[in-house]
């Protein structure tokens, strides 16, 4: 046997031993073949990566490493974080990081790689040199070239496949934009960001406060639901002095159902009584009517007039007065009696 042939045999045996030892983490230098696209485009399928044992070279963030969770199961990914003895890796083409591993499981740091189009022709030439001559004298001399051609074609086909394209799944999302109450307190509006959905109908809508519940009419207007508020709800809030309502909705969507429960805070200023010139104003910005007793006295003429008025919700009552008269207004609000007086 020629010395060159012996050297080729020894080289082949050494490569096989290094490959085998690499998969068991027993060699100071590793040789691995990339099988997937998780590190594409830096590492393409079919290329051979060369690694150095981490107990020799160490590793840090952004290094490409080889780690193994179980015997023979190796992953070649990039380090994205190291905390204490925990390492997190991620494939460059993968959308999410890998599960954390202990630093002791990271066996090799990748220092170089040989593309498929370089090492495969070289390996083919070596194999042809080793086995070609003896087989030429055999009637089966055509078998080694056919095996090499099949091997070459298979790996070349694997390495030439297009990388998988990441698929972004757009999941419809419904978000609450806000809750609003109309100026006259008659309607609560629930506004959504539908994000690919549409509301078909309202299955039920319920308002509740303390121990009270009211089933209400609800109307859909695009991405909004308008709910009618009964007057009894405001009486209950004034009685408890807690200006809060809970809205419970069940919506039929074109792609499913939505059940929602929302807290709506309802606030308003108290009634206001004042004079402007010769006119008495009683403003009621609340959602309920208030009753007021008005006494108008004219000392000069010796006349006294008493009036009982109802000021509707979110409205203003006015009364024209003569100059020099005295006026007294009595009304109840939130369970308390208020008295206001002045002279025109």
mmCIF file of C-alpha atoms in Angstrom:
data_model
loop_
_atom_site.group_PDB
_atom_site.id
_atom_site.type_symbol
_atom_site.label_atom_id
_atom_site.label_comp_id
_atom_site.label_asym_id
_atom_site.label_seq_id
_atom_site.Cartn_x
_atom_site.Cartn_y
_atom_site.Cartn_z
ATOM 1 C CA UNK A 1 0.000 0.000 0.000
ATOM 2 C CA UNK A 2 1.352 3.357 -0.990
ATOM 3 C CA UNK A 3 2.080 5.936 1.684
ATOM 4 C CA UNK A 4 -0.410 8.373 0.127
ATOM 5 C CA UNK A 5 -3.170 5.770 0.240
ATOM 6 C CA UNK A 6 -2.323 4.943 3.862
ATOM 7 C CA UNK A 7 -2.471 8.625 4.734
ATOM 8 C CA UNK A 8 -5.906 8.917 3.138
ATOM 9 C CA UNK A 9 -7.124 5.904 5.126
ATOM 10 C CA UNK A 10 -5.796 7.350 8.366
ATOM 11 C CA UNK A 11 -7.367 10.737 7.614
ATOM 12 C CA UNK A 12 -10.722 9.118 6.893
ATOM 13 C CA UNK A 13 -10.560 7.075 10.106
ATOM 14 C CA UNK A 14 -9.625 10.177 12.105
ATOM 15 C CA UNK A 15 -12.536 12.161 10.665
ATOM 16 C CA UNK A 16 -14.957 9.337 11.471
ATOM 17 C CA UNK A 17 -13.628 9.139 15.037
ATOM 18 C CA UNK A 18 -13.932 12.901 15.542
ATOM 19 C CA UNK A 19 -17.493 12.882 14.165
ATOM 20 C CA UNK A 20 -18.432 10.024 16.485
ATOM 21 C CA UNK A 21 -16.755 11.531 19.546
ATOM 22 C CA UNK A 22 -18.336 14.929 18.822
ATOM 23 C CA UNK A 23 -21.849 13.549 19.130
ATOM 24 C CA UNK A 24 -20.966 12.234 22.575
ATOM 25 C CA UNK A 25 -19.090 15.359 23.688
ATOM 26 C CA UNK A 26 -15.877 13.387 24.167
ATOM 27 C CA UNK A 27 -13.569 15.184 21.746
ATOM 28 C CA UNK A 28 -11.777 18.512 22.281
ATOM 29 C CA UNK A 29 -12.637 19.341 18.668
ATOM 30 C CA UNK A 30 -16.025 18.650 17.120
ATOM 31 C CA UNK A 31 -17.230 18.081 13.580
ATOM 32 C CA UNK A 32 -20.967 18.269 12.951
ATOM 33 C CA UNK A 33 -23.138 18.451 9.851
ATOM 34 C CA UNK A 34 -25.898 21.068 9.863
ATOM 35 C CA UNK A 35 -29.234 19.384 9.178
ATOM 36 C CA UNK A 36 -31.798 22.208 9.414
ATOM 37 C CA UNK A 37 -32.465 25.852 8.685
ATOM 38 C CA UNK A 38 -32.661 27.232 12.217
ATOM 39 C CA UNK A 39 -29.320 29.072 11.771
ATOM 40 C CA UNK A 40 -29.923 30.117 8.161
ATOM 41 C CA UNK A 41 -28.367 32.021 6.404
ATOM 42 C CA UNK A 42 -25.135 31.857 8.434
ATOM 43 C CA UNK A 43 -25.173 28.071 8.618
ATOM 44 C CA UNK A 44 -26.805 26.326 5.677
ATOM 45 C CA UNK A 45 -27.916 22.684 5.650
ATOM 46 C CA UNK A 46 -25.120 20.301 4.701
ATOM 47 C CA UNK A 47 -22.208 22.442 5.865
ATOM 48 C CA UNK A 48 -19.714 21.029 8.361
ATOM 49 C CA UNK A 49 -19.155 23.078 11.498
ATOM 50 C CA UNK A 50 -15.918 22.975 13.441
ATOM 51 C CA UNK A 51 -16.126 23.476 17.190
ATOM 52 C CA UNK A 52 -13.747 23.711 20.112
ATOM 53 C CA UNK A 53 -14.689 22.289 23.508
ATOM 54 C CA UNK A 54 -15.976 24.986 25.852
ATOM 55 C CA UNK A 55 -13.607 23.828 28.589
ATOM 56 C CA UNK A 56 -10.838 25.015 26.261
ATOM 57 C CA UNK A 57 -12.269 28.149 24.636
ATOM 58 C CA UNK A 58 -15.208 29.174 26.829
ATOM 59 C CA UNK A 59 -18.153 31.017 25.287
ATOM 60 C CA UNK A 60 -20.100 34.235 25.638
ATOM 61 C CA UNK A 61 -23.225 35.982 24.357
ATOM 62 C CA UNK A 62 -23.568 35.975 20.537
ATOM 63 C CA UNK A 63 -21.345 32.896 20.129
ATOM 64 C CA UNK A 64 -22.710 29.934 18.192
ATOM 65 C CA UNK A 65 -22.516 26.870 20.418
ATOM 66 C CA UNK A 66 -23.336 23.177 20.375
ATOM 67 C CA UNK A 67 -25.276 21.894 23.366
ATOM 68 C CA UNK A 68 -26.782 18.535 24.138
ATOM 69 C CA UNK A 69 -29.772 17.749 26.351
ATOM 70 C CA UNK A 70 -29.385 13.997 25.884
ATOM 71 C CA UNK A 71 -26.811 11.620 24.452
ATOM 72 C CA UNK A 72 -26.402 12.182 20.714
ATOM 73 C CA UNK A 73 -29.057 14.919 20.580
ATOM 74 C CA UNK A 74 -27.201 18.097 19.680
ATOM 75 C CA UNK A 75 -28.425 21.616 18.914
ATOM 76 C CA UNK A 76 -26.382 24.301 17.153
ATOM 77 C CA UNK A 77 -27.758 27.737 18.087
ATOM 78 C CA UNK A 78 -26.598 31.213 19.088
ATOM 79 C CA UNK A 79 -26.268 32.296 22.737
ATOM 80 C CA UNK A 80 -28.542 35.258 23.527
ATOM 81 C CA UNK A 81 -28.159 35.437 27.304
ATOM 82 C CA UNK A 82 -26.157 33.974 30.180
ATOM 83 C CA UNK A 83 -27.305 34.310 33.779
ATOM 84 C CA UNK A 84 -25.381 32.542 36.508
ATOM 85 C CA UNK A 85 -25.196 28.975 35.192
ATOM 86 C CA UNK A 86 -28.231 29.226 32.900
ATOM 87 C CA UNK A 87 -27.811 29.728 29.146
ATOM 88 C CA UNK A 88 -30.542 30.768 26.693
ATOM 89 C CA UNK A 89 -30.012 30.132 22.980
ATOM 90 C CA UNK A 90 -31.964 30.852 19.818
ATOM 91 C CA UNK A 91 -31.782 29.900 16.168
ATOM 92 C CA UNK A 92 -31.266 32.943 13.940
ATOM 93 C CA UNK A 93 -34.307 31.987 11.859
ATOM 94 C CA UNK A 94 -36.457 30.856 14.774
ATOM 95 C CA UNK A 95 -39.088 33.272 16.117
ATOM 96 C CA UNK A 96 -38.633 32.269 19.773
ATOM 97 C CA UNK A 97 -35.718 31.373 22.065
ATOM 98 C CA UNK A 98 -34.983 27.799 23.114
ATOM 99 C CA UNK A 99 -35.742 26.549 26.629
ATOM 100 C CA UNK A 100 -32.909 27.496 29.033
ATOM 101 C CA UNK A 101 -30.143 24.955 29.605
ATOM 102 C CA UNK A 102 -27.396 24.618 32.175
ATOM 103 C CA UNK A 103 -23.996 25.896 31.099
ATOM 104 C CA UNK A 104 -22.546 22.414 31.656
ATOM 105 C CA UNK A 105 -24.620 21.130 28.719
ATOM 106 C CA UNK A 106 -22.929 23.540 26.292
ATOM 107 C CA UNK A 107 -20.144 21.341 24.876
ATOM 108 C CA UNK A 108 -18.601 23.258 21.979
ATOM 109 C CA UNK A 109 -18.160 26.754 20.605
ATOM 110 C CA UNK A 110 -18.338 26.935 16.810
ATOM 111 C CA UNK A 111 -15.184 28.531 15.407
ATOM 112 C CA UNK A 112 -15.542 27.778 11.691
ATOM 113 C CA UNK A 113 -17.617 25.995 9.098
ATOM 114 C CA UNK A 114 -17.057 24.405 5.693
ATOM 115 C CA UNK A 115 -19.814 24.857 3.093
ATOM 116 C CA UNK A 116 -21.319 21.824 1.411
ATOM 117 C CA UNK A 117 -20.072 22.820 -2.024
ATOM 118 C CA UNK A 118 -16.467 22.677 -0.769
ATOM 119 C CA UNK A 119 -16.267 19.592 1.410
ATOM 120 C CA UNK A 120 -18.503 17.298 -0.644
ATOM 121 C CA UNK A 121 -16.469 17.386 -3.882
ATOM 122 C CA UNK A 122 -13.274 17.000 -1.827
ATOM 123 C CA UNK A 123 -14.685 13.998 0.026
ATOM 124 C CA UNK A 124 -15.837 12.501 -3.267
ATOM 125 C CA UNK A 125 -12.384 12.844 -4.767
ATOM 126 C CA UNK A 126 -10.794 11.181 -1.739
ATOM 127 C CA UNK A 127 -13.211 8.252 -1.804
ATOM 128 C CA UNK A 128 -12.727 7.748 -5.522
ATOM 129 C CA UNK A 129 -8.968 7.720 -4.995
ATOM 130 C CA UNK A 130 -9.185 5.159 -2.192
ATOM 131 C CA UNK A 131 -11.684 2.746 -3.665
ATOM 132 C CA UNK A 132 -11.498 3.455 -7.360
ATOM 133 C CA UNK A 133 -8.342 1.553 -8.265
ATOM 134 C CA UNK A 134 -9.131 -1.826 -6.661
ATOM 135 C CA UNK A 135 -12.645 -1.844 -8.050
ATOM 136 C CA UNK A 136 -11.469 -1.174 -11.596
ATOM 137 C CA UNK A 137 -10.257 -4.765 -11.869
ATOM 138 C CA UNK A 138 -13.652 -6.068 -10.717
ATOM 139 C CA UNK A 139 -16.738 -6.716 -12.814
ATOM 140 C CA UNK A 140 -18.593 -4.521 -10.284
ATOM 141 C CA UNK A 141 -16.368 -1.543 -10.961
ATOM 142 C CA UNK A 142 -19.455 0.634 -11.675
ATOM 143 C CA UNK A 143 -20.917 0.291 -8.131
ATOM 144 C CA UNK A 144 -18.673 2.766 -6.208
ATOM 145 C CA UNK A 145 -19.253 5.596 -8.686
ATOM 146 C CA UNK A 146 -23.012 4.981 -8.526
ATOM 147 C CA UNK A 147 -22.997 4.985 -4.721
ATOM 148 C CA UNK A 148 -20.946 8.161 -4.653
ATOM 149 C CA UNK A 149 -23.255 9.785 -7.182
ATOM 150 C CA UNK A 150 -26.337 8.846 -5.111
ATOM 151 C CA UNK A 151 -24.669 10.113 -1.929
ATOM 152 C CA UNK A 152 -23.594 13.342 -3.604
ATOM 153 C CA UNK A 153 -27.027 13.911 -5.169
ATOM 154 C CA UNK A 154 -28.875 13.294 -1.902
ATOM 155 C CA UNK A 155 -26.808 15.724 0.143
ATOM 156 C CA UNK A 156 -26.731 18.287 -2.644
ATOM 157 C CA UNK A 157 -30.543 18.112 -2.909
ATOM 158 C CA UNK A 158 -30.902 18.586 0.853
ATOM 159 C CA UNK A 159 -28.546 21.535 0.860
ATOM 160 C CA UNK A 160 -30.184 23.196 -2.119
ATOM 161 C CA UNK A 161 -33.719 23.340 -0.693
ATOM 162 C CA UNK A 162 -35.101 26.791 -0.086
ATOM 163 C CA UNK A 163 -35.261 27.783 3.588
ATOM 164 C CA UNK A 164 -38.717 27.723 5.163
ATOM 165 C CA UNK A 165 -40.449 31.071 5.167
ATOM 166 C CA UNK A 166 -41.745 32.190 8.562
ATOM 167 C CA UNK A 167 -45.541 32.291 8.637
ATOM 168 C CA UNK A 168 -47.125 35.068 10.636
ATOM 169 C CA UNK A 169 -50.491 34.071 12.026
ATOM 170 C CA UNK A 170 -52.723 37.064 12.508
ATOM 171 C CA UNK A 171 -54.990 36.245 15.417
ATOM 172 C CA UNK A 172 -58.074 38.436 15.653
ATOM 173 C CA UNK A 173 -58.086 40.446 18.859
ATOM 174 C CA UNK A 174 -60.905 42.352 20.545
ATOM 175 C CA UNK A 175 -59.778 45.224 22.767
ATOM 176 C CA UNK A 176 -61.831 47.529 24.958
ATOM 177 C CA UNK A 177 -61.304 51.124 23.849
ATOM 178 C CA UNK A 178 -63.403 52.722 26.557
ATOM 179 C CA UNK A 179 -66.751 53.234 28.245
ATOM 180 C CA UNK A 180 -68.708 56.456 27.862
ATOM 181 C CA UNK A 181 -71.968 57.851 29.182
ATOM 182 C CA UNK A 182 -74.120 60.297 27.253
ATOM 183 C CA UNK A 183 -74.609 63.885 28.419
ATOM 184 C CA UNK A 184 -78.216 63.163 29.397
ATOM 185 C CA UNK A 185 -77.195 59.957 31.253
ATOM 186 C CA UNK A 186 -79.626 57.891 29.187
ATOM 187 C CA UNK A 187 -77.054 55.707 27.422
ATOM 188 C CA UNK A 188 -73.819 53.923 28.251
ATOM 189 C CA UNK A 189 -71.558 53.235 25.267
ATOM 190 C CA UNK A 190 -69.013 50.403 25.216
ATOM 191 C CA UNK A 191 -66.427 50.968 22.472
ATOM 192 C CA UNK A 192 -64.211 48.172 21.103
ATOM 193 C CA UNK A 193 -61.255 47.791 18.785
ATOM 194 C CA UNK A 194 -62.550 44.750 16.936
ATOM 195 C CA UNK A 195 -59.323 43.828 15.078
ATOM 196 C CA UNK A 196 -60.851 41.556 12.435
ATOM 197 C CA UNK A 197 -64.146 40.798 14.177
ATOM 198 C CA UNK A 198 -67.577 42.284 13.692
ATOM 199 C CA UNK A 199 -70.480 42.341 16.140
ATOM 200 C CA UNK A 200 -73.570 40.573 14.824
ATOM 201 C CA UNK A 201 -75.911 40.938 17.793
ATOM 202 C CA UNK A 202 -76.185 41.468 21.543
ATOM 203 C CA UNK A 203 -77.297 38.276 23.277
ATOM 204 C CA UNK A 204 -77.911 40.001 26.607
ATOM 205 C CA UNK A 205 -77.014 43.199 28.444
ATOM 206 C CA UNK A 206 -77.444 43.622 32.187
ATOM 207 C CA UNK A 207 -76.736 46.581 34.465
ATOM 208 C CA UNK A 208 -76.190 45.961 38.148
ATOM 209 C CA UNK A 209 -75.591 48.070 41.241
ATOM 210 C CA UNK A 210 -75.290 46.575 44.675
ATOM 211 C CA UNK A 211 -78.144 44.025 44.922
ATOM 212 C CA UNK A 212 -80.101 45.474 41.997
ATOM 213 C CA UNK A 213 -80.071 44.252 38.401
ATOM 214 C CA UNK A 214 -81.737 45.558 35.265
ATOM 215 C CA UNK A 215 -81.972 43.909 31.863
ATOM 216 C CA UNK A 216 -81.471 46.683 29.337
ATOM 217 C CA UNK A 217 -81.939 47.333 25.659
ATOM 218 C CA UNK A 218 -78.679 47.385 23.682
ATOM 219 C CA UNK A 219 -78.045 48.550 20.122
ATOM 220 C CA UNK A 220 -74.988 47.747 17.985
ATOM 221 C CA UNK A 221 -73.422 50.571 16.000
ATOM 222 C CA UNK A 222 -70.289 49.295 14.247
ATOM 223 C CA UNK A 223 -67.676 48.733 16.937
ATOM 224 C CA UNK A 224 -69.844 50.287 19.648
ATOM 225 C CA UNK A 225 -72.671 48.977 21.804
ATOM 226 C CA UNK A 226 -75.167 51.513 23.184
ATOM 227 C CA UNK A 227 -77.013 50.425 26.343
ATOM 228 C CA UNK A 228 -80.092 52.202 27.672
ATOM 229 C CA UNK A 229 -79.848 53.037 31.381
ATOM 230 C CA UNK A 230 -83.082 52.859 33.396
ATOM 231 C CA UNK A 231 -83.836 55.698 35.803
ATOM 232 C CA UNK A 232 -84.045 53.187 38.654
ATOM 233 C CA UNK A 233 -80.292 52.653 38.369
ATOM 234 C CA UNK A 234 -79.649 56.289 39.277
ATOM 235 C CA UNK A 235 -82.080 56.151 42.198
ATOM 236 C CA UNK A 236 -80.112 53.156 43.501
ATOM 237 C CA UNK A 237 -76.811 55.025 43.109
ATOM 238 C CA UNK A 238 -78.127 58.105 44.917
ATOM 239 C CA UNK A 239 -79.481 55.941 47.704
ATOM 240 C CA UNK A 240 -76.151 54.153 48.210
ATOM 241 C CA UNK A 241 -74.066 57.246 47.348
ATOM 242 C CA UNK A 242 -71.836 55.036 45.190
ATOM 243 C CA UNK A 243 -71.729 56.331 41.619
ATOM 244 C CA UNK A 244 -70.794 53.104 39.905
ATOM 245 C CA UNK A 245 -72.543 50.666 37.584
ATOM 246 C CA UNK A 246 -71.476 47.240 36.377
ATOM 247 C CA UNK A 247 -72.231 46.388 32.752
ATOM 248 C CA UNK A 248 -72.407 42.719 31.716
ATOM 249 C CA UNK A 249 -72.576 41.954 27.997
ATOM 250 C CA UNK A 250 -72.722 38.855 25.812
ATOM 251 C CA UNK A 251 -71.993 39.596 22.164
ATOM 252 C CA UNK A 252 -72.436 37.343 19.147
ATOM 253 C CA UNK A 253 -69.452 37.939 16.849
ATOM 254 C CA UNK A 254 -68.919 36.757 13.307
ATOM 255 C CA UNK A 255 -65.999 34.600 14.518
ATOM 256 C CA UNK A 256 -67.165 33.630 17.989
ATOM 257 C CA UNK A 257 -68.637 35.053 21.175
ATOM 258 C CA UNK A 258 -67.542 37.713 23.625
ATOM 259 C CA UNK A 259 -68.558 37.928 27.266
ATOM 260 C CA UNK A 260 -67.536 41.137 28.986
ATOM 261 C CA UNK A 261 -68.040 42.762 32.366
ATOM 262 C CA UNK A 262 -67.143 46.428 32.814
ATOM 263 C CA UNK A 263 -67.288 48.952 35.647
ATOM 264 C CA UNK A 264 -68.635 52.369 34.612
ATOM 265 C CA UNK A 265 -68.121 55.307 36.956
ATOM 266 C CA UNK A 266 -70.913 57.874 36.654
ATOM 267 C CA UNK A 267 -70.253 61.327 38.064
ATOM 268 C CA UNK A 268 -72.155 64.601 37.982
ATOM 269 C CA UNK A 269 -71.967 67.943 39.801
ATOM 270 C CA UNK A 270 -74.604 68.862 42.424
ATOM 271 C CA UNK A 271 -77.568 71.148 41.654
ATOM 272 C CA UNK A 272 -76.827 74.854 41.535
ATOM 273 C CA UNK A 273 -79.064 77.824 42.452
ATOM 274 C CA UNK A 274 -78.091 81.401 41.559
ATOM 275 C CA UNK A 275 -79.357 84.813 40.458
ATOM 276 C CA UNK A 276 -78.395 86.464 37.187
ATOM 277 C CA UNK A 277 -79.898 89.940 37.027
ATOM 278 C CA UNK A 278 -83.589 89.621 37.881
ATOM 279 C CA UNK A 279 -83.749 85.913 36.970
ATOM 280 C CA UNK A 280 -83.564 82.935 39.300
ATOM 281 C CA UNK A 281 -81.783 79.861 37.905
ATOM 282 C CA UNK A 282 -82.034 76.334 39.274
ATOM 283 C CA UNK A 283 -79.636 74.088 37.372
ATOM 284 C CA UNK A 284 -80.012 70.324 37.682
ATOM 285 C CA UNK A 285 -77.031 68.533 36.060
ATOM 286 C CA UNK A 286 -77.937 65.206 37.713
ATOM 287 C CA UNK A 287 -79.580 62.225 35.978
ATOM 288 C CA UNK A 288 -82.733 62.500 38.153
ATOM 289 C CA UNK A 289 -85.365 65.235 38.538
ATOM 290 C CA UNK A 290 -85.315 67.297 41.716
ATOM 291 C CA UNK A 291 -88.221 68.996 43.469
ATOM 292 C CA UNK A 292 -87.852 72.534 44.786
ATOM 293 C CA UNK A 293 -90.052 74.822 46.882
ATOM 294 C CA UNK A 294 -89.628 78.494 46.014
ATOM 295 C CA UNK A 295 -90.773 81.333 48.279
ATOM 296 C CA UNK A 296 -90.847 84.842 46.792
ATOM 297 C CA UNK A 297 -91.525 87.757 49.193
ATOM 298 C CA UNK A 298 -91.956 91.436 48.356
ATOM 299 C CA UNK A 299 -91.604 93.559 51.506
ATOM 300 C CA UNK A 300 -92.628 96.734 49.687
ATOM 301 C CA UNK A 301 -95.893 95.252 48.449
ATOM 302 C CA UNK A 302 -96.358 92.861 51.364
ATOM 303 C CA UNK A 303 -96.884 89.875 49.064
ATOM 304 C CA UNK A 304 -95.558 86.344 49.419
ATOM 305 C CA UNK A 305 -95.736 83.702 46.702
ATOM 306 C CA UNK A 306 -94.923 80.018 47.118
ATOM 307 C CA UNK A 307 -94.129 77.728 44.194
ATOM 308 C CA UNK A 308 -93.461 73.993 43.922
ATOM 309 C CA UNK A 309 -91.462 73.069 40.825
ATOM 310 C CA UNK A 310 -89.881 69.950 39.371
ATOM 311 C CA UNK A 311 -86.574 70.475 37.583
ATOM 312 C CA UNK A 312 -86.036 67.645 35.118
ATOM 313 C CA UNK A 313 -82.745 65.791 34.793
ATOM 314 C CA UNK A 314 -79.955 67.730 33.062
ATOM 315 C CA UNK A 315 -82.159 70.807 32.652
ATOM 316 C CA UNK A 316 -82.485 74.324 34.073
ATOM 317 C CA UNK A 317 -85.524 76.064 35.587
ATOM 318 C CA UNK A 318 -85.755 79.868 35.355
ATOM 319 C CA UNK A 319 -88.038 82.377 37.107
ATOM 320 C CA UNK A 320 -88.218 86.127 36.425
ATOM 321 C CA UNK A 321 -88.423 88.223 39.620
ATOM 322 C CA UNK A 322 -89.204 91.816 40.468
ATOM 323 C CA UNK A 323 -86.383 93.981 41.794
ATOM 324 C CA UNK A 324 -86.291 94.234 45.588
ATOM 325 C CA UNK A 325 -87.920 90.864 46.247
ATOM 326 C CA UNK A 326 -86.498 88.160 48.468
ATOM 327 C CA UNK A 327 -86.345 84.573 47.286
ATOM 328 C CA UNK A 328 -85.809 81.336 49.210
ATOM 329 C CA UNK A 329 -85.283 77.939 47.503
ATOM 330 C CA UNK A 330 -85.516 74.628 49.351
ATOM 331 C CA UNK A 331 -84.658 71.304 47.644
ATOM 332 C CA UNK A 332 -83.484 67.801 48.506
ATOM 333 C CA UNK A 333 -80.411 66.158 47.027
ATOM 334 C CA UNK A 334 -78.716 62.864 47.985
ATOM 335 C CA UNK A 335 -80.963 62.581 51.052
ATOM 336 C CA UNK A 336 -80.159 66.039 52.410
ATOM 337 C CA UNK A 337 -82.205 69.270 52.418
ATOM 338 C CA UNK A 338 -80.572 72.434 51.074
ATOM 339 C CA UNK A 339 -81.802 76.014 51.582
ATOM 340 C CA UNK A 340 -80.674 78.917 49.431
ATOM 341 C CA UNK A 341 -81.800 82.563 49.806
ATOM 342 C CA UNK A 342 -80.974 85.917 48.261
ATOM 343 C CA UNK A 343 -82.392 89.359 47.438
ATOM 344 C CA UNK A 344 -82.963 90.530 43.887
#
